[in-house]
Tab-separated table of C-alpha atoms in Angstrom:
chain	number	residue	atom	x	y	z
A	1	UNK	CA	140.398	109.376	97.801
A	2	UNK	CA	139.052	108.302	101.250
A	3	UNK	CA	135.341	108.247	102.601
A	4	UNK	CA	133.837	110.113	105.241
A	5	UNK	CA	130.035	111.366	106.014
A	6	UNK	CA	131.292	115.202	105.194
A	7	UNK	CA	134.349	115.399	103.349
A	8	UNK	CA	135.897	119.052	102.260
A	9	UNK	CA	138.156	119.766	99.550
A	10	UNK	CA	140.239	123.313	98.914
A	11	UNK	CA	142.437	124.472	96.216
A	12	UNK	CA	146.318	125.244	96.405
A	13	UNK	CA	146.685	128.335	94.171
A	14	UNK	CA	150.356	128.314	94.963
A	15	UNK	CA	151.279	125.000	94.398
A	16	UNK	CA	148.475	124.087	92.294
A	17	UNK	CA	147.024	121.452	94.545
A	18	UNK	CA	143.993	120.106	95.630
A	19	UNK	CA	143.342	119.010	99.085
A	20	UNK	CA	141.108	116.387	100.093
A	21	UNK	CA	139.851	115.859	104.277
A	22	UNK	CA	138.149	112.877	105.096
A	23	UNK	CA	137.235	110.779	108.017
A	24	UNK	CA	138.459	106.979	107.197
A	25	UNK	CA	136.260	105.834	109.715
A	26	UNK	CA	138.492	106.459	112.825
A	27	UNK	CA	141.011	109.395	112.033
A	28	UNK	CA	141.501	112.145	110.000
A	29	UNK	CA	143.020	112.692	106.962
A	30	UNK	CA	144.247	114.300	104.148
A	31	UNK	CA	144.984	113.796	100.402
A	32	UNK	CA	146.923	115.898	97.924
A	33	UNK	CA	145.766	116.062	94.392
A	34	UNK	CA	147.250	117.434	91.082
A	35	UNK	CA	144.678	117.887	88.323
A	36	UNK	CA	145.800	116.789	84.714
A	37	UNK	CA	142.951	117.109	81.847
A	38	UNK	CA	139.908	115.880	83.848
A	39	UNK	CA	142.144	113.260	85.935
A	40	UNK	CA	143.357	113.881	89.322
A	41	UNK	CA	146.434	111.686	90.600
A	42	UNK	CA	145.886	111.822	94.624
A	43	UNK	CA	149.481	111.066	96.475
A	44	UNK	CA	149.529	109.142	99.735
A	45	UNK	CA	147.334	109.806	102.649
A	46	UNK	CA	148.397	112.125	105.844
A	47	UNK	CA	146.875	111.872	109.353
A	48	UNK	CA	145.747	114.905	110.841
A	49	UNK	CA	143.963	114.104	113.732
A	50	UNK	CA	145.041	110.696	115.236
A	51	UNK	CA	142.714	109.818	117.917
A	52	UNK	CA	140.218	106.733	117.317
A	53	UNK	CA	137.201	108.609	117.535
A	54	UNK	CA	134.768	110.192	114.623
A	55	UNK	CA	136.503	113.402	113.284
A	56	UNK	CA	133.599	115.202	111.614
A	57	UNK	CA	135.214	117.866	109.181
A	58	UNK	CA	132.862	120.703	108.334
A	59	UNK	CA	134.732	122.599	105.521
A	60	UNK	CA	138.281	123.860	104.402
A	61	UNK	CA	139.777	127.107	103.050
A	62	UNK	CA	143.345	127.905	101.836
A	63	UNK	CA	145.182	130.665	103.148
A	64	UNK	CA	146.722	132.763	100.127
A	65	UNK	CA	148.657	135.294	102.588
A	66	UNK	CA	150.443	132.562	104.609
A	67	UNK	CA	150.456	129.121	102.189
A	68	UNK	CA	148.279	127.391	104.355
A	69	UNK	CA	145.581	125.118	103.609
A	70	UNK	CA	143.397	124.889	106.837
A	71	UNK	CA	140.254	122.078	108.064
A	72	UNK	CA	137.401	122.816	110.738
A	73	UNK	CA	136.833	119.878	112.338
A	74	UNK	CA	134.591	118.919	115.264
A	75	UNK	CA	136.703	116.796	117.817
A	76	UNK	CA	134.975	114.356	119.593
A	77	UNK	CA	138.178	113.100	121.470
A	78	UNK	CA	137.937	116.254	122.908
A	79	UNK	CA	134.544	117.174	124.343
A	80	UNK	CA	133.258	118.075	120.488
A	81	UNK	CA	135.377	121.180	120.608
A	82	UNK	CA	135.484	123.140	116.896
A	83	UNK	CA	139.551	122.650	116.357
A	84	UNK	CA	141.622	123.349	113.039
A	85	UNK	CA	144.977	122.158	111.939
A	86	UNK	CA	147.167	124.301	109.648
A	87	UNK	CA	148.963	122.310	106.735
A	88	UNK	CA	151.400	122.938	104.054
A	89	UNK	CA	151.385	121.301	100.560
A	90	UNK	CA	154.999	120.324	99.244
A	91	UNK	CA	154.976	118.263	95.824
A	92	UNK	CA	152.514	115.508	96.065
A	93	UNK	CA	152.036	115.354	100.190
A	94	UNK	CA	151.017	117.657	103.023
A	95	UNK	CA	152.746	118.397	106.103
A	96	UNK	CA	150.130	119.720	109.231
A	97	UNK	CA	150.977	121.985	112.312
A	98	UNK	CA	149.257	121.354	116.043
A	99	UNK	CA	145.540	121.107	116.135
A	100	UNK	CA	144.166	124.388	118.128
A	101	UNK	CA	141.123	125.049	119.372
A	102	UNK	CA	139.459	127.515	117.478
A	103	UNK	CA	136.005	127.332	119.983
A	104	UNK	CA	137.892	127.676	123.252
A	105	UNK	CA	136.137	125.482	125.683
A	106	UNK	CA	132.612	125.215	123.930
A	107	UNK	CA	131.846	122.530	121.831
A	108	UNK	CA	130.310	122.948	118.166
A	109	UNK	CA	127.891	121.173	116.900
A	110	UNK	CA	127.959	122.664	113.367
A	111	UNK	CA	130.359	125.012	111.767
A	112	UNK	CA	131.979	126.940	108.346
A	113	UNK	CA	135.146	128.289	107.548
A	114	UNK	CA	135.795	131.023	104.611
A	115	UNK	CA	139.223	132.739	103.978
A	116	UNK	CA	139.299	136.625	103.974
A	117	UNK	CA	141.400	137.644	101.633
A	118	UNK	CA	143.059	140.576	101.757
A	119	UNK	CA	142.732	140.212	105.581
A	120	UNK	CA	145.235	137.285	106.319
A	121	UNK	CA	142.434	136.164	108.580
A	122	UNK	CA	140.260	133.643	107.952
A	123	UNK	CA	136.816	133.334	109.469
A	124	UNK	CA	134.907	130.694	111.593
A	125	UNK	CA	131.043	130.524	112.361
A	126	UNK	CA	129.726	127.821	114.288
A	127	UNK	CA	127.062	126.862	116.312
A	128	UNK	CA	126.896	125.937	120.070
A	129	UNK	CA	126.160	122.570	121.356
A	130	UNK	CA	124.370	124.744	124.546
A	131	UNK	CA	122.739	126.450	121.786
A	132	UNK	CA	123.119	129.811	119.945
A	133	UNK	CA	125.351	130.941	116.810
A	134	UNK	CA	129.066	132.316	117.580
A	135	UNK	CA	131.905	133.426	115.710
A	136	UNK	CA	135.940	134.027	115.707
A	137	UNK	CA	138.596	134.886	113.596
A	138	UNK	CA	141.915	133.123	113.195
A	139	UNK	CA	145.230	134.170	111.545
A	140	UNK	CA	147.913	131.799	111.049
A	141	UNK	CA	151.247	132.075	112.464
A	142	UNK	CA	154.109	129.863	111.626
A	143	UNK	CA	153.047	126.591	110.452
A	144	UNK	CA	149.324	126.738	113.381
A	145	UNK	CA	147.000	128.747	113.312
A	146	UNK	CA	147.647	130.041	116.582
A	147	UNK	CA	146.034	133.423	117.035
A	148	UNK	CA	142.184	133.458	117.492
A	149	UNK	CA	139.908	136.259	118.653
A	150	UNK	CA	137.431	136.364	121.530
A	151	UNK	CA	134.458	134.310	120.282
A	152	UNK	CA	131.124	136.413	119.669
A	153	UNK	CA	127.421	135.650	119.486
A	154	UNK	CA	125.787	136.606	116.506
A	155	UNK	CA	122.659	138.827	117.000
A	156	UNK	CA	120.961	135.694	115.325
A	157	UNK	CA	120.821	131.511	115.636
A	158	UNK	CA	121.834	130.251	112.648
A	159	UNK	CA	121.638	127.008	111.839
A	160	UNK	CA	125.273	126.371	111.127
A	161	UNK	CA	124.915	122.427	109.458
A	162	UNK	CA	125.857	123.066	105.770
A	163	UNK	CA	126.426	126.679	105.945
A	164	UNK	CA	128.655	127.673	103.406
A	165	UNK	CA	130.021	131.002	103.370
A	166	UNK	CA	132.450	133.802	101.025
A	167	UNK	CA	134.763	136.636	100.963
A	168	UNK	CA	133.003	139.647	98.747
A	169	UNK	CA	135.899	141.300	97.564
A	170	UNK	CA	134.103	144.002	96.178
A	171	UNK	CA	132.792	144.887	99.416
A	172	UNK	CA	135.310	143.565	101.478
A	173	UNK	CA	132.837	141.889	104.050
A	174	UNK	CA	132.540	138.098	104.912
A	175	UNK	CA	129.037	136.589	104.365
A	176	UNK	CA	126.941	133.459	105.392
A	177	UNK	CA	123.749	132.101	104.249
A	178	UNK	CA	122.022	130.187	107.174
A	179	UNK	CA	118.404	128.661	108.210
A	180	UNK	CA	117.857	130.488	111.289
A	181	UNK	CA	116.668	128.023	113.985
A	182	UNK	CA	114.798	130.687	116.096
A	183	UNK	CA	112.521	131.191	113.106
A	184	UNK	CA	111.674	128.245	111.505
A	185	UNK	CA	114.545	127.762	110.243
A	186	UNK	CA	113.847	130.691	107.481
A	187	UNK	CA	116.687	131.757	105.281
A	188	UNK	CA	118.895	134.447	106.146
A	189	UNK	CA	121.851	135.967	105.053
A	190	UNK	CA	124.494	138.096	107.580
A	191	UNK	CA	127.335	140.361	106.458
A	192	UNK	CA	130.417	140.956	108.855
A	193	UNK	CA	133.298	143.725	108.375
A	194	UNK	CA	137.231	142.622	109.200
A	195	UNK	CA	139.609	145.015	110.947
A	196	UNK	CA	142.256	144.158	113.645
A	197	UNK	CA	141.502	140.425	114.035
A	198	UNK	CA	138.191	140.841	114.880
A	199	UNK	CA	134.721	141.025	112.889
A	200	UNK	CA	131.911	142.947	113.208
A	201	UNK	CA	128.484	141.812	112.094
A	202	UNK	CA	125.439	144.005	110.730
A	203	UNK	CA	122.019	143.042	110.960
A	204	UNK	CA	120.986	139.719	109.336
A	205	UNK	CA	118.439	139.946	106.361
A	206	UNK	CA	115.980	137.401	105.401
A	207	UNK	CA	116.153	136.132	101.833
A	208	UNK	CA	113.365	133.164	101.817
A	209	UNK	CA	110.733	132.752	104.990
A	210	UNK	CA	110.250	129.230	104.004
A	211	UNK	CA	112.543	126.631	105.757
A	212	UNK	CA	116.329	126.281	103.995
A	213	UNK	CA	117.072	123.300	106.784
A	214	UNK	CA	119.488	121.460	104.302
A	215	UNK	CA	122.027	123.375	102.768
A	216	UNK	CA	122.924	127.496	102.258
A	217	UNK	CA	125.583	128.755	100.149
A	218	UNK	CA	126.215	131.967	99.016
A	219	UNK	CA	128.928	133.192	96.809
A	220	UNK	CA	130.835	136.219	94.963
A	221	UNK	CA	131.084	137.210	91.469
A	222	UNK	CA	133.461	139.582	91.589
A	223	UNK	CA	132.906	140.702	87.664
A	224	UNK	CA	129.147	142.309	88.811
A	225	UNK	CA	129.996	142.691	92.562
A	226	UNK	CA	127.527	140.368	92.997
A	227	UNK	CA	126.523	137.815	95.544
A	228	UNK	CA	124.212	134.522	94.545
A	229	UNK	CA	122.945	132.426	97.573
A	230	UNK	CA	121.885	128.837	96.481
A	231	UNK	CA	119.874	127.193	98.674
A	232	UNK	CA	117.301	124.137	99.054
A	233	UNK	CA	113.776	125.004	100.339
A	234	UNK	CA	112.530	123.442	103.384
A	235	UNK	CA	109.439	121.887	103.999
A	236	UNK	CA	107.315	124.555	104.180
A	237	UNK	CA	108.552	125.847	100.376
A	238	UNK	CA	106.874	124.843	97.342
A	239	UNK	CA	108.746	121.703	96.257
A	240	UNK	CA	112.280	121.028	98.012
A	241	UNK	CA	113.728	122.970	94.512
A	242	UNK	CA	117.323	123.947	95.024
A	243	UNK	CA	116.882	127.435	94.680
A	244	UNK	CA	118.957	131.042	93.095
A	245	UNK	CA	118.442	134.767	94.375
A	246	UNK	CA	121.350	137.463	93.763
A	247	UNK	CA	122.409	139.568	96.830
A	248	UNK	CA	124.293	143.087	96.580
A	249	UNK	CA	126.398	144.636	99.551
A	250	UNK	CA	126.207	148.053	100.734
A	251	UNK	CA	128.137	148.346	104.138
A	252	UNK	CA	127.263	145.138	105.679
A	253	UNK	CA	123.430	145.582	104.057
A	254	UNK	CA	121.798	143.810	101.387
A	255	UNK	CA	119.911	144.482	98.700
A	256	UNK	CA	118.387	141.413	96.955
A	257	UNK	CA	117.283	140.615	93.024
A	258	UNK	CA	113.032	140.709	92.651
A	259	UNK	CA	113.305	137.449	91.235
A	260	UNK	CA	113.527	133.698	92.778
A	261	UNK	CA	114.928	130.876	90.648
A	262	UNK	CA	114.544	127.332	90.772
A	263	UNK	CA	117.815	125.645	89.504
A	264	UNK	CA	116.839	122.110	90.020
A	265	UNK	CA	115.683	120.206	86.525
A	266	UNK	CA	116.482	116.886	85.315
A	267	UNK	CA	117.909	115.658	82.427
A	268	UNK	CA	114.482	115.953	80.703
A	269	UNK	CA	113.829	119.351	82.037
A	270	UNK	CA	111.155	118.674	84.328
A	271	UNK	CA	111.684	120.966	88.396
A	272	UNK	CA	113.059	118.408	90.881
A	273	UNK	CA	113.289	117.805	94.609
A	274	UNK	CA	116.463	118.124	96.057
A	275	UNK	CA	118.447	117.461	98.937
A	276	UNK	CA	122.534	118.645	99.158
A	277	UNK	CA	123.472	121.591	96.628
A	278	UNK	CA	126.658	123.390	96.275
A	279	UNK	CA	128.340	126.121	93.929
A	280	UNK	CA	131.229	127.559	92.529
A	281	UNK	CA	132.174	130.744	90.711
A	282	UNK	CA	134.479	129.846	87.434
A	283	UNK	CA	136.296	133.178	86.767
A	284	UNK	CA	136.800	132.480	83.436
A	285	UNK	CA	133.518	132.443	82.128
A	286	UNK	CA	132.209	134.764	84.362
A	287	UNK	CA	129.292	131.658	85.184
A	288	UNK	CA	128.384	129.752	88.113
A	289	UNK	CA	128.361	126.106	88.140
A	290	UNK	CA	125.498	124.799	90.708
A	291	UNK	CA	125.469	120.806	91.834
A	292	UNK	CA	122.962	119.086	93.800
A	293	UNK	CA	121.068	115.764	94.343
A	294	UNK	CA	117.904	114.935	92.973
A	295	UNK	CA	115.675	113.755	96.302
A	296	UNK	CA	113.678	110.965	95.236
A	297	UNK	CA	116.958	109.316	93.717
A	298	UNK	CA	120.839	109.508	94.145
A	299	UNK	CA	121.533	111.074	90.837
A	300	UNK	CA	124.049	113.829	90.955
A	301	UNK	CA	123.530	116.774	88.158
A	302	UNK	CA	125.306	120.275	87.370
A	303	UNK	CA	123.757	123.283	85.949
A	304	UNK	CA	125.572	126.703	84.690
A	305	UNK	CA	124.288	129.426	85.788
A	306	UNK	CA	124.284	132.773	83.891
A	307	UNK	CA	123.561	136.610	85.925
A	308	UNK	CA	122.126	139.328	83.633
A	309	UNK	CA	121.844	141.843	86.172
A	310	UNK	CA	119.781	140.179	88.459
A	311	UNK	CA	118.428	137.780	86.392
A	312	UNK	CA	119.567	134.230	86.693
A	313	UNK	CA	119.280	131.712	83.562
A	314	UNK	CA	120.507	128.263	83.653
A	315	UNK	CA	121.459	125.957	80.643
A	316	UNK	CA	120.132	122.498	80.081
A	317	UNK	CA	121.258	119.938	83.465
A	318	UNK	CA	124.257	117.415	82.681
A	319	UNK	CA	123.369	113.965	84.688
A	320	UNK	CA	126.604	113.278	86.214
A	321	UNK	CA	126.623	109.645	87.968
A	322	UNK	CA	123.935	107.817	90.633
A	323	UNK	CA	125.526	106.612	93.723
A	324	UNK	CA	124.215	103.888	95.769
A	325	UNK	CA	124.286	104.512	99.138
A	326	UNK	CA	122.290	107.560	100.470
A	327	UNK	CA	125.139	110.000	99.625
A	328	UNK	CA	122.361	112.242	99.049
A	329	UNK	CA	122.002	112.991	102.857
A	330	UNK	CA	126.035	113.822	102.852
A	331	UNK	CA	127.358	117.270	102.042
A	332	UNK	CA	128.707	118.177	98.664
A	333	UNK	CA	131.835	119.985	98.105
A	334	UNK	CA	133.257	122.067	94.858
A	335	UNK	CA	136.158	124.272	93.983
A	336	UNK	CA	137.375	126.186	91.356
A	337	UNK	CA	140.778	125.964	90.105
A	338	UNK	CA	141.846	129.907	88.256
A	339	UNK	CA	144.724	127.483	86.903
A	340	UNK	CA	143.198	125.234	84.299
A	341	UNK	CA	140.093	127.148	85.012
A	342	UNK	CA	138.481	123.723	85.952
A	343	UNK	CA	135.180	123.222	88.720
A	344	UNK	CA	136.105	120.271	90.818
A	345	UNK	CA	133.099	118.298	92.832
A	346	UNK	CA	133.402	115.692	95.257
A	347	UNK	CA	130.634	113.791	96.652
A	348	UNK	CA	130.651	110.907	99.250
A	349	UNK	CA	128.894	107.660	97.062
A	350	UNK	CA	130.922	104.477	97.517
A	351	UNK	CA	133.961	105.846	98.835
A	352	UNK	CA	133.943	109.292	97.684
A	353	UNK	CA	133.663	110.393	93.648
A	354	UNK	CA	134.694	113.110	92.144
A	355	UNK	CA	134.255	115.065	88.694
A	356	UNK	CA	135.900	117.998	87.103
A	357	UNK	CA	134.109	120.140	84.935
A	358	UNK	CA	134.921	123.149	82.611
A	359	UNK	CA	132.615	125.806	81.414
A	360	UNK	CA	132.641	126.558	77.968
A	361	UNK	CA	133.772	130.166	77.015
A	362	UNK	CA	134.386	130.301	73.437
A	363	UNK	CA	132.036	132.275	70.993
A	364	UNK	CA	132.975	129.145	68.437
A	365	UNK	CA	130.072	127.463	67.431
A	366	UNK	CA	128.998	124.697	64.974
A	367	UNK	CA	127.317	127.543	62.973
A	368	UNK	CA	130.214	129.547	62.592
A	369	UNK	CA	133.235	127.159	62.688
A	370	UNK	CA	134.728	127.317	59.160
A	371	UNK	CA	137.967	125.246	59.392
A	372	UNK	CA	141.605	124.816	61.234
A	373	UNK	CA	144.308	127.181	59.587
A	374	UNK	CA	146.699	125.591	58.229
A	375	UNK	CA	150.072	127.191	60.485
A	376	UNK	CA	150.450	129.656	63.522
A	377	UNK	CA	149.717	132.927	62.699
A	378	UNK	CA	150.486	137.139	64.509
A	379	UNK	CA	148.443	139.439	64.558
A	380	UNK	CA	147.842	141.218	61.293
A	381	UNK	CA	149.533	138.023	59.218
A	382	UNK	CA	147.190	136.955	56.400
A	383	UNK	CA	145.898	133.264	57.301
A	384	UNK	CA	145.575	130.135	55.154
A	385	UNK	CA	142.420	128.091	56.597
A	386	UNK	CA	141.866	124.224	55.707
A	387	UNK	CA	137.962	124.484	54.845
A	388	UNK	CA	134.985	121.772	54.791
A	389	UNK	CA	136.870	119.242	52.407
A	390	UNK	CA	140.015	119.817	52.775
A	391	UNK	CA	142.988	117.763	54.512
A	392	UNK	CA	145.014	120.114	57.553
A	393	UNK	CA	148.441	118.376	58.218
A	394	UNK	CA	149.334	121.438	60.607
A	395	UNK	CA	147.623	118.655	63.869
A	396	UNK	CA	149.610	116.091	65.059
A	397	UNK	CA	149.062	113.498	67.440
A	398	UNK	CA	146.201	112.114	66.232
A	399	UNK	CA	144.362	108.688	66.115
A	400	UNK	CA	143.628	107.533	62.073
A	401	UNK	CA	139.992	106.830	62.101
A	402	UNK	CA	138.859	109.009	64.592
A	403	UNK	CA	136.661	111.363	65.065
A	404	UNK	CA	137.665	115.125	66.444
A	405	UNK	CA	135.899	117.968	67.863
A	406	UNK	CA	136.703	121.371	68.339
A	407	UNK	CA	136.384	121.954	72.224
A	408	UNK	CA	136.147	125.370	73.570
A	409	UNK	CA	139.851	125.967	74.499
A	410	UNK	CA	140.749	125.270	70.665
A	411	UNK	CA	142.452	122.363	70.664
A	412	UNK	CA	140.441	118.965	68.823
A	413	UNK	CA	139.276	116.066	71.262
A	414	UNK	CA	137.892	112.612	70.914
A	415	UNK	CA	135.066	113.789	73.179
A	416	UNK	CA	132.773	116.802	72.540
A	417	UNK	CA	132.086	119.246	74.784
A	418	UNK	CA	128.945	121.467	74.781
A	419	UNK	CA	129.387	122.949	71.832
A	420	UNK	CA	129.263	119.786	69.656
A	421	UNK	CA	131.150	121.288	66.902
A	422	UNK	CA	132.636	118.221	64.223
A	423	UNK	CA	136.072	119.074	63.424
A	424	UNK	CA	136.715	116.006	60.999
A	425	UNK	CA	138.166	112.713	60.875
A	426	UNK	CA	141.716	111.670	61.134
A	427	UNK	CA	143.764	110.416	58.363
A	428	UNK	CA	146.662	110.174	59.659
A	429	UNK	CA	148.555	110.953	63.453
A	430	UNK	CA	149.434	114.598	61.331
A	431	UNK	CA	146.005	114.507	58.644
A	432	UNK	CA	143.049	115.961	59.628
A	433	UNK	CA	139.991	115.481	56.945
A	434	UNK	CA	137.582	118.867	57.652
A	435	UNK	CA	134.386	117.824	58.200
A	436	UNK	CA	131.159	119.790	59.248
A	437	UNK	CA	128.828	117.452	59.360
């Protein structure tokens, strides 16, 4: 789906689409992409940005109120300015707007985007190449996003390079997570409120005072009213861990969970260093799902994270894939489709990769599955159940000799997912031997 040192990827929740911006190594670009099981079929390429020099795109958003998916780019055709473009998914393509300047006449050497919703606006934070943080707020109109508000400094520096930011929709604020360059580069966090195309911010609060130099992310559970930043510790932390502390508004102030998690184990359980890290909130199990790199290699590996108040617990790490050349340096990007209820990451390796990932939700397990009944059944109806043993010819489409499991959204795969639960063997494309061994 293209290459590029920073690519960005947003979700479509109208039409259902991903979109992919990349840098092909002069221009940029975008892809459109329609998930199918864990298979995305990407349509042909559109050019954004059309002048041969490096496009660096620093993140993406879509734009519920208006249909819009928008990309922040840096322009270096154009004195570095911070520009987006406005585009508009129809079936498998995209069709763009102008590029505007979102920066005015100051170039931007680092910068995030995040949607508003509620707001219609969306919300830009970037930093200076003359140095200091700034912000505006844009609103599309038509097919560009062509009203902006007068930029304004941020009564902080952050450190905008791999800032990722969210909409709390329980508080109604926008928040970033940042390494503050003025200090070391410590880890703060800065809530802003919305009103008449303009934001205003409140006072930024430190989270870590060690360095987070590589990547901050911060995002909303909407389900506690939470917030959990992710971040990777700098070099004056303990161990480059990618890290987890929760974050609650109040106005535009914080207040932050006791505790400190590391997130960052391999596939044997033992803390890691890492570089890149991202997350995503999946609605439907009320879980985050947390990526990153493992430092001394290029392995790529997911965790899910679980809040119990502030508490965060993490399951056992899935090893994803290795790439091969220094992706681990490049930024990571993941969504979350409320569709198919489906975590989509892409990563820059060779060319870029991707991987879609669910999170289990159902209370089935291998200790309590039982059987397959044996037709559909209402509420209150008294149901037949094929048992350990027995033969179910209420399946169809099966594979004779195969093996099924029961995956967590009830239907029977080839493949198992985290539950492991053994469903039973195929007899026939409509025969289905129970087995729970």
């Amino acid at each position: 789906a293209g290459s590029g040192i920073w690519p960005a990827l947003t979700y479509d929740t109208t039409n259902n689409k991903y979109v992919y911006y990349y840098n092909d190594g002069t221009v940029g670009k975008a892809v459109v992409g329609a998930l199918s099981g864990t298979t995305i079929t990407w349509g042909s390429p559109v050019t954004f940005h059309t002048q041969s020099t490096n496009v660096i795109i620093y993140g993406a958003c879509y734009d519920s109120a208006n249909n819009k998916c928008v990309v922040l780019f840096q322009d270096a055709s154009n004195s570095n300015y911070g520009k987006v473009c406005s585009g508009t998914v129809s079936g498998n393509s995209i069709t763009f707007g102008s590029i505007v300047a979102a920066t005015g006449n100051t170039a931007m050497t680092h910068g995030a985007i995040v949607y508003c919703s509620g707001t219609g606006n969306y919300a830009v934070l970037y930093q200076s190449d003359g140095g200091g943080a700034k912000s505006t707020i844009g609103k599309n109109s038509g097919t560009n996003s062509s009203t902006w508000s007068s930029l304004l400094s941020l009564p902080t520096n952050p450190r905008a390079f791999a800032t990722r930011g969210c909409w709390d929709s329980t508080a109604n604020k926008i928040i970033f997570a940042y390494g503050n360059s003025d200090e070391t580069e410590r880890g703060e966090i800065i809530a802003g409120t919305i009103a008449s195309d303009q934001v205003t911010w409140g006072n930024p609060q430190v989270f870590d005072t060690s360095r987070t130099d590589t990547q901050d992310n911060v995002v909303h559970d909407p389900s506690t009213g939470k917030n959990l930043i992710v971040w990777r510790e700098g070099s004056n932390g303990t161990g480059y861990y990618t890290l987890c502390r929760t974050a609650t508004l109040s106005g535009t102030t914080f207040s932050f969970g006791t505790g400190t998690y590391a997130a960052s184990r391999n596939n044997v359980g033992s803390l890691i260093a890492t570089r890149r890290c991202a997350v995503s909130y999946d609605a439907s199990a009320n879980k985050f799902l947390i990526i990153y790199f493992d430092q001394s290699a290029t392995d790529t590996y997911s965790v899910v994270a679980t809040l119990t108040g502030d508490v965060v617990s993490f399951s056992s790490p899935t090893y994803r894939f290795s790439t091969i050349d220094g992706s681990q340096d490049y930024l990571m990007t993941i969504v979350y489709d409320p569709d198919l209820q489906r975590n989509v990451c892409a990563i820059k390796g060779t060319g870029v990769m991707y991987y879609v990932e669910a999170i289990r939700t159902s209370n089935v397990t291998s200790d309590n599955y039982v059987g397959i009944s044996q037709a559909s059944y209402t509420n209150g109806q008294t149901a037949t159940i094929s048992i350990t043993g027995s033969v179910n010819e209420a399946v169809s489409g099966l594979t004779p000799a195969n093996k099924y499991y029961v995956v967590a959204d009830g239907t029977l795969s080839t493949t198992a997912d985290s539950g492991n639960i053994n469903g039973g063997i195929a007899l026939a494309a409509n025969k289905l031997l129970i087995r729970g061994w």
